[in-house]
mmCIF file of N, CA and C in Angstrom:
data_model
loop_
_atom_site.group_PDB
_atom_site.id
_atom_site.type_symbol
_atom_site.label_atom_id
_atom_site.label_comp_id
_atom_site.label_asym_id
_atom_site.label_seq_id
_atom_site.Cartn_x
_atom_site.Cartn_y
_atom_site.Cartn_z
ATOM 1 N N MET A 173 64.829 -273.762 51.686
ATOM 2 C CA MET A 173 65.473 -275.251 52.367
ATOM 3 C C MET A 173 65.985 -274.523 53.831
ATOM 4 N N ASN A 174 66.758 -273.188 53.617
ATOM 5 C CA ASN A 174 67.237 -272.803 54.973
ATOM 6 C C ASN A 174 66.232 -272.612 56.165
ATOM 7 N N SER A 175 64.920 -271.922 55.588
ATOM 8 C CA SER A 175 63.949 -271.849 56.368
ATOM 9 C C SER A 175 63.576 -273.139 57.098
ATOM 10 N N THR A 176 63.451 -274.078 56.384
ATOM 11 C CA THR A 176 63.056 -275.491 56.920
ATOM 12 C C THR A 176 64.090 -275.840 58.060
ATOM 13 N N ARG A 177 65.161 -275.804 57.864
ATOM 14 C CA ARG A 177 66.365 -276.213 58.795
ATOM 15 C C ARG A 177 66.185 -275.440 60.045
ATOM 16 N N LEU A 178 65.957 -273.904 59.817
ATOM 17 C CA LEU A 178 65.806 -273.095 60.910
ATOM 18 C C LEU A 178 64.692 -273.548 61.737
ATOM 19 N N LEU A 179 63.558 -273.729 61.126
ATOM 20 C CA LEU A 179 62.300 -274.163 61.848
ATOM 21 C C LEU A 179 62.567 -275.576 62.470
ATOM 22 N N THR A 180 63.252 -276.283 61.907
ATOM 23 C CA THR A 180 63.480 -277.543 62.495
ATOM 24 C C THR A 180 64.442 -277.364 63.667
ATOM 25 N N SER A 181 65.456 -276.486 63.736
ATOM 26 C CA SER A 181 66.351 -276.180 64.532
ATOM 27 C C SER A 181 65.520 -275.746 66.052
ATOM 28 N N LEU A 182 64.540 -274.664 65.678
ATOM 29 C CA LEU A 182 63.828 -273.948 66.514
ATOM 30 C C LEU A 182 62.885 -274.777 67.438
ATOM 31 N N CYS A 183 62.228 -275.866 66.635
ATOM 32 C CA CYS A 183 61.379 -276.597 67.058
ATOM 33 C C CYS A 183 62.198 -277.601 68.041
ATOM 34 N N SER A 184 63.494 -277.992 67.516
ATOM 35 C CA SER A 184 64.073 -279.021 68.655
ATOM 36 C C SER A 184 64.500 -278.366 69.732
ATOM 37 N N VAL A 185 64.809 -276.949 69.767
ATOM 38 C CA VAL A 185 65.315 -276.305 70.935
ATOM 39 C C VAL A 185 63.942 -276.169 71.917
ATOM 40 N N LEU A 186 62.795 -275.697 71.194
ATOM 41 C CA LEU A 186 61.569 -275.468 71.970
ATOM 42 C C LEU A 186 61.169 -276.871 72.682
ATOM 43 N N ILE A 187 61.334 -278.035 72.010
ATOM 44 C CA ILE A 187 61.060 -279.419 72.710
ATOM 45 C C ILE A 187 62.117 -279.532 73.684
ATOM 46 N N ASP A 188 63.218 -279.275 73.539
ATOM 47 C CA ASP A 188 64.042 -279.509 74.628
ATOM 48 C C ASP A 188 63.704 -278.668 75.869
ATOM 49 N N SER A 189 63.298 -277.408 75.661
ATOM 50 C CA SER A 189 63.093 -276.528 76.611
ATOM 51 C C SER A 189 61.696 -277.189 77.447
ATOM 52 N N LEU A 190 60.872 -277.455 76.671
ATOM 53 C CA LEU A 190 59.563 -278.093 77.405
ATOM 54 C C LEU A 190 59.896 -279.186 78.123
ATOM 55 N N GLN A 191 60.556 -280.062 77.489
ATOM 56 C CA GLN A 191 61.005 -281.491 78.217
ATOM 57 C C GLN A 191 61.585 -281.147 79.754
ATOM 58 N N THR A 192 62.617 -280.115 79.752
ATOM 59 C CA THR A 192 63.168 -279.755 80.875
ATOM 60 C C THR A 192 62.411 -279.127 81.779
ATOM 61 N N GLN A 193 61.283 -278.361 81.545
ATOM 62 C CA GLN A 193 60.320 -277.781 82.361
ATOM 63 C C GLN A 193 59.286 -278.689 82.824
ATOM 64 N N LEU A 194 58.732 -279.721 82.192
ATOM 65 C CA LEU A 194 58.138 -280.939 82.437
ATOM 66 C C LEU A 194 58.921 -281.594 83.562
ATOM 67 N N PHE A 195 60.094 -282.048 83.285
ATOM 68 C CA PHE A 195 60.911 -282.861 84.256
ATOM 69 C C PHE A 195 60.853 -282.027 85.641
ATOM 70 N N ASP A 196 61.236 -280.902 85.700
ATOM 71 C CA ASP A 196 61.609 -279.860 86.626
ATOM 72 C C ASP A 196 60.045 -279.882 87.469
ATOM 73 N N ALA A 197 58.849 -279.828 86.843
ATOM 74 C CA ALA A 197 57.644 -279.801 87.473
ATOM 75 C C ALA A 197 57.345 -280.980 88.147
ATOM 76 N N LEU A 198 57.805 -282.115 87.511
ATOM 77 C CA LEU A 198 57.447 -283.527 88.029
ATOM 78 C C LEU A 198 58.272 -283.608 89.299
ATOM 79 N N VAL A 199 59.630 -283.339 89.143
ATOM 80 C CA VAL A 199 60.584 -283.340 90.212
ATOM 81 C C VAL A 199 59.921 -282.427 91.379
ATOM 82 N N ALA A 200 59.521 -281.398 91.042
ATOM 83 C CA ALA A 200 58.994 -280.604 92.294
ATOM 84 C C ALA A 200 57.573 -281.016 92.964
ATOM 85 N N ALA A 201 56.707 -281.930 92.095
ATOM 86 C CA ALA A 201 55.670 -282.482 92.531
ATOM 87 C C ALA A 201 55.979 -283.593 93.580
ATOM 88 N N LEU A 202 57.177 -284.249 93.551
ATOM 89 C CA LEU A 202 57.503 -285.429 94.255
ATOM 90 C C LEU A 202 57.442 -285.080 95.656
ATOM 91 N N PRO A 203 56.761 -285.928 96.452
ATOM 92 C CA PRO A 203 56.755 -285.697 97.956
ATOM 93 C C PRO A 203 58.212 -285.677 98.483
ATOM 94 N N LEU A 204 58.464 -284.619 99.524
ATOM 95 C CA LEU A 204 59.845 -284.882 100.111
ATOM 96 C C LEU A 204 60.001 -286.267 100.834
ATOM 97 N N SER A 205 61.435 -286.541 100.723
ATOM 98 C CA SER A 205 61.430 -287.713 101.375
ATOM 99 C C SER A 205 61.731 -287.337 102.908
ATOM 100 N N GLU A 206 61.397 -288.020 103.746
ATOM 101 C CA GLU A 206 61.521 -287.795 105.331
ATOM 102 C C GLU A 206 62.231 -289.205 105.723
ATOM 103 N N GLY A 207 63.182 -288.823 106.624
ATOM 104 C CA GLY A 207 63.650 -290.234 107.291
ATOM 105 C C GLY A 207 64.834 -291.040 106.496
ATOM 106 N N GLY A 208 65.166 -290.372 105.387
ATOM 107 C CA GLY A 208 66.347 -290.976 104.742
ATOM 108 C C GLY A 208 65.735 -292.189 103.958
ATOM 109 N N GLU A 209 67.145 -292.926 103.618
ATOM 110 C CA GLU A 209 66.840 -294.196 102.686
ATOM 111 C C GLU A 209 66.199 -295.353 103.487
ATOM 112 N N GLU A 210 66.397 -295.435 105.040
ATOM 113 C CA GLU A 210 65.890 -296.337 105.444
ATOM 114 C C GLU A 210 64.295 -296.362 105.816
ATOM 115 N N ALA A 211 63.916 -295.003 105.957
ATOM 116 C CA ALA A 211 62.584 -294.975 105.952
ATOM 117 C C ALA A 211 61.820 -295.199 104.601
ATOM 118 N N GLN A 212 62.396 -294.660 103.385
ATOM 119 C CA GLN A 212 61.992 -295.021 102.299
ATOM 120 C C GLN A 212 61.769 -296.617 102.174
ATOM 121 N N LEU A 213 62.915 -297.344 102.470
ATOM 122 C CA LEU A 213 62.861 -298.596 101.924
ATOM 123 C C LEU A 213 61.809 -299.199 102.917
ATOM 124 N N LYS A 214 61.450 -298.787 104.305
ATOM 125 C CA LYS A 214 60.434 -299.417 105.036
ATOM 126 C C LYS A 214 59.060 -299.189 104.338
ATOM 127 N N ARG A 215 58.815 -297.854 103.863
ATOM 128 C CA ARG A 215 57.734 -297.529 103.254
ATOM 129 C C ARG A 215 57.526 -298.380 101.982
ATOM 130 N N ILE A 216 58.520 -298.630 101.155
ATOM 131 C CA ILE A 216 58.250 -299.434 99.940
ATOM 132 C C ILE A 216 57.919 -300.799 100.320
ATOM 133 N N ALA A 217 58.401 -301.349 101.274
ATOM 134 C CA ALA A 217 58.109 -302.707 102.189
ATOM 135 C C ALA A 217 56.613 -302.768 102.272
ATOM 136 N N GLU A 218 56.270 -301.726 103.003
ATOM 137 C CA GLU A 218 54.628 -301.444 103.610
ATOM 138 C C GLU A 218 53.845 -301.556 102.155
ATOM 139 N N LEU A 219 54.383 -300.686 101.163
ATOM 140 C CA LEU A 219 53.588 -300.705 99.925
ATOM 141 C C LEU A 219 53.418 -302.026 99.368
ATOM 142 N N GLN A 220 54.435 -302.958 99.217
ATOM 143 C CA GLN A 220 54.536 -303.815 98.726
ATOM 144 C C GLN A 220 53.483 -305.138 99.464
ATOM 145 N N VAL A 221 53.570 -304.956 100.717
ATOM 146 C CA VAL A 221 52.607 -305.873 101.402
ATOM 147 C C VAL A 221 51.225 -305.482 100.993
ATOM 148 N N GLU A 222 50.900 -304.010 101.011
ATOM 149 C CA GLU A 222 49.486 -303.540 100.606
ATOM 150 C C GLU A 222 49.293 -303.855 99.282
ATOM 151 N N ASN A 223 50.164 -303.884 98.274
ATOM 152 C CA ASN A 223 49.848 -304.367 96.827
ATOM 153 C C ASN A 223 49.485 -305.945 96.822
ATOM 154 N N ASP A 224 50.321 -306.538 97.628
ATOM 155 C CA ASP A 224 50.041 -308.169 97.742
ATOM 156 C C ASP A 224 48.664 -308.437 98.222
ATOM 157 N N VAL A 225 48.291 -307.780 99.178
ATOM 158 C CA VAL A 225 46.950 -307.996 99.903
ATOM 159 C C VAL A 225 45.663 -307.512 98.844
ATOM 160 N N ILE A 226 46.065 -306.428 98.144
ATOM 161 C CA ILE A 226 45.006 -305.936 97.035
ATOM 162 C C ILE A 226 45.011 -306.873 95.986
ATOM 163 N N GLY A 227 46.109 -307.433 95.590
ATOM 164 C CA GLY A 227 46.282 -308.495 94.564
ATOM 165 C C GLY A 227 45.565 -309.565 94.647
ATOM 166 N N GLN A 228 45.586 -310.192 95.954
ATOM 167 C CA GLN A 228 45.153 -311.272 96.383
ATOM 168 C C GLN A 228 43.583 -311.058 96.186
ATOM 169 N N GLU A 229 42.949 -309.898 96.863
ATOM 170 C CA GLU A 229 41.557 -309.545 96.682
ATOM 171 C C GLU A 229 41.034 -309.533 95.267
ATOM 172 N N LEU A 230 41.823 -308.978 94.543
ATOM 173 C CA LEU A 230 41.302 -308.923 93.221
ATOM 174 C C LEU A 230 41.286 -310.296 92.510
ATOM 175 N N GLN A 231 42.068 -311.103 92.789
ATOM 176 C CA GLN A 231 42.273 -312.336 92.155
ATOM 177 C C GLN A 231 41.074 -313.313 92.520
ATOM 178 N N LYS A 232 40.798 -312.886 93.960
ATOM 179 C CA LYS A 232 39.355 -313.850 94.424
ATOM 180 C C LYS A 232 38.218 -313.253 93.567
ATOM 181 N N GLN A 233 38.127 -311.894 93.602
ATOM 182 C CA GLN A 233 37.050 -311.378 92.972
ATOM 183 C C GLN A 233 36.934 -311.859 91.460
ATOM 184 N N LEU A 234 38.179 -312.042 90.760
ATOM 185 C CA LEU A 234 38.058 -312.476 89.455
ATOM 186 C C LEU A 234 37.736 -314.018 89.323
ATOM 187 N N GLU A 235 37.921 -314.713 90.279
ATOM 188 C CA GLU A 235 37.488 -315.910 90.285
ATOM 189 C C GLU A 235 36.078 -316.264 90.395
ATOM 190 N N VAL A 236 35.564 -315.420 91.350
ATOM 191 C CA VAL A 236 34.092 -315.337 91.368
ATOM 192 C C VAL A 236 33.430 -314.951 90.238
ATOM 193 N N ALA A 237 34.014 -313.832 89.656
ATOM 194 C CA ALA A 237 33.308 -313.214 88.464
ATOM 195 C C ALA A 237 33.536 -314.457 87.459
ATOM 196 N N GLU A 238 34.592 -315.029 87.079
ATOM 197 C CA GLU A 238 34.460 -316.110 86.185
ATOM 198 C C GLU A 238 33.639 -317.062 86.512
ATOM 199 N N LYS A 239 33.388 -317.612 87.855
ATOM 200 C CA LYS A 239 32.318 -318.376 87.984
ATOM 201 C C LYS A 239 30.850 -318.045 87.380
ATOM 202 N N GLU A 240 30.514 -316.889 87.917
ATOM 203 C CA GLU A 240 29.301 -316.275 87.280
ATOM 204 C C GLU A 240 29.182 -316.168 86.070
ATOM 205 N N LEU A 241 30.202 -315.642 85.205
ATOM 206 C CA LEU A 241 30.335 -315.630 83.762
ATOM 207 C C LEU A 241 29.908 -317.164 83.158
ATOM 208 N N LYS A 242 30.626 -318.148 83.792
ATOM 209 C CA LYS A 242 30.205 -319.518 83.422
ATOM 210 C C LYS A 242 28.834 -319.780 83.515
ATOM 211 N N GLN A 243 28.316 -319.562 84.666
ATOM 212 C CA GLN A 243 26.941 -319.803 85.111
ATOM 213 C C GLN A 243 25.771 -318.924 83.988
ATOM 214 N N VAL A 244 26.275 -317.826 83.773
ATOM 215 C CA VAL A 244 25.480 -317.161 82.833
ATOM 216 C C VAL A 244 25.585 -317.788 81.334
ATOM 217 N N GLN A 245 26.808 -318.045 80.969
ATOM 218 C CA GLN A 245 26.897 -318.665 79.818
ATOM 219 C C GLN A 245 26.187 -320.014 79.564
ATOM 220 N N GLU A 246 26.330 -320.779 80.786
ATOM 221 C CA GLU A 246 25.375 -322.095 80.735
ATOM 222 C C GLU A 246 23.851 -321.687 80.677
ATOM 223 N N LEU A 247 23.381 -320.749 81.243
ATOM 224 C CA LEU A 247 21.851 -320.667 81.227
ATOM 225 C C LEU A 247 21.398 -319.795 80.118
ATOM 226 N N PHE A 248 22.358 -319.102 79.417
ATOM 227 C CA PHE A 248 22.138 -318.536 78.169
ATOM 228 C C PHE A 248 22.074 -319.590 77.225
ATOM 229 N N GLY A 249 22.982 -320.559 77.228
ATOM 230 C CA GLY A 249 22.897 -321.499 76.322
ATOM 231 C C GLY A 249 21.604 -322.370 76.259
ATOM 232 N N GLN A 250 21.184 -322.574 77.541
ATOM 233 C CA GLN A 250 19.827 -323.389 77.858
ATOM 234 C C GLN A 250 18.885 -322.805 77.318
ATOM 235 N N ALA A 251 18.566 -321.315 77.634
ATOM 236 C CA ALA A 251 17.484 -320.572 77.280
ATOM 237 C C ALA A 251 17.435 -320.586 75.412
ATOM 238 N N ALA A 252 18.653 -320.360 75.123
ATOM 239 C CA ALA A 252 18.750 -320.351 73.585
ATOM 240 C C ALA A 252 18.276 -321.607 72.838
ATOM 241 N N ASP A 253 18.722 -322.972 73.663
ATOM 242 C CA ASP A 253 18.364 -324.138 73.162
ATOM 243 C C ASP A 253 16.934 -324.266 73.124
ATOM 244 N N ASN A 254 16.179 -323.758 74.542
ATOM 245 C CA ASN A 254 15.021 -324.055 74.954
ATOM 246 C C ASN A 254 13.952 -323.184 73.596
ATOM 247 N N CYS A 255 14.614 -321.969 73.522
ATOM 248 C CA CYS A 255 13.912 -321.052 72.494
ATOM 249 C C CYS A 255 13.741 -321.611 70.947
ATOM 250 N N LEU A 256 14.857 -322.188 70.569
ATOM 251 C CA LEU A 256 15.184 -322.967 69.263
ATOM 252 C C LEU A 256 14.554 -324.189 69.235
ATOM 253 N N ASN A 257 14.167 -324.790 70.397
ATOM 254 C CA ASN A 257 13.452 -326.103 70.402
ATOM 255 C C ASN A 257 14.674 -327.174 69.818
ATOM 256 N N ILE A 258 15.993 -326.706 70.059
ATOM 257 C CA ILE A 258 16.897 -327.595 69.691
ATOM 258 C C ILE A 258 16.962 -329.017 70.781
ATOM 259 N N LYS A 259 16.746 -328.728 71.958
ATOM 260 C CA LYS A 259 16.833 -329.559 73.001
ATOM 261 C C LYS A 259 15.489 -329.723 73.657
ATOM 262 N N LYS A 260 15.064 -330.484 74.245
ATOM 263 C CA LYS A 260 13.829 -330.636 75.139
ATOM 264 C C LYS A 260 14.509 -330.011 76.573
ATOM 265 N N PRO A 261 13.730 -329.054 76.940
ATOM 266 C CA PRO A 261 14.050 -328.821 78.365
ATOM 267 C C PRO A 261 13.991 -329.734 79.515
ATOM 268 N N GLU A 262 15.055 -329.842 80.419
ATOM 269 C CA GLU A 262 15.459 -330.922 81.257
ATOM 270 C C GLU A 262 14.630 -330.668 82.639
#
């Protein structure tokens, strides 16, 4: 039983150490902030505008894709009906 507690304790210490090392590595990988808070806020605003533009473009592409899907579904239904002779071709 004591060996289990010791192993659990060692694992906990190891995990804490790895988490600290990972956090330090992530912080070190962050780009340096240049220009202070004002520059960072300006950059955030620019990124938000860019994100909005890309979001609108993706929305338009989604709408086009949904229309194309609807057309394909309709054509598939017509083809299936024709193949099964359920409906007469129009």
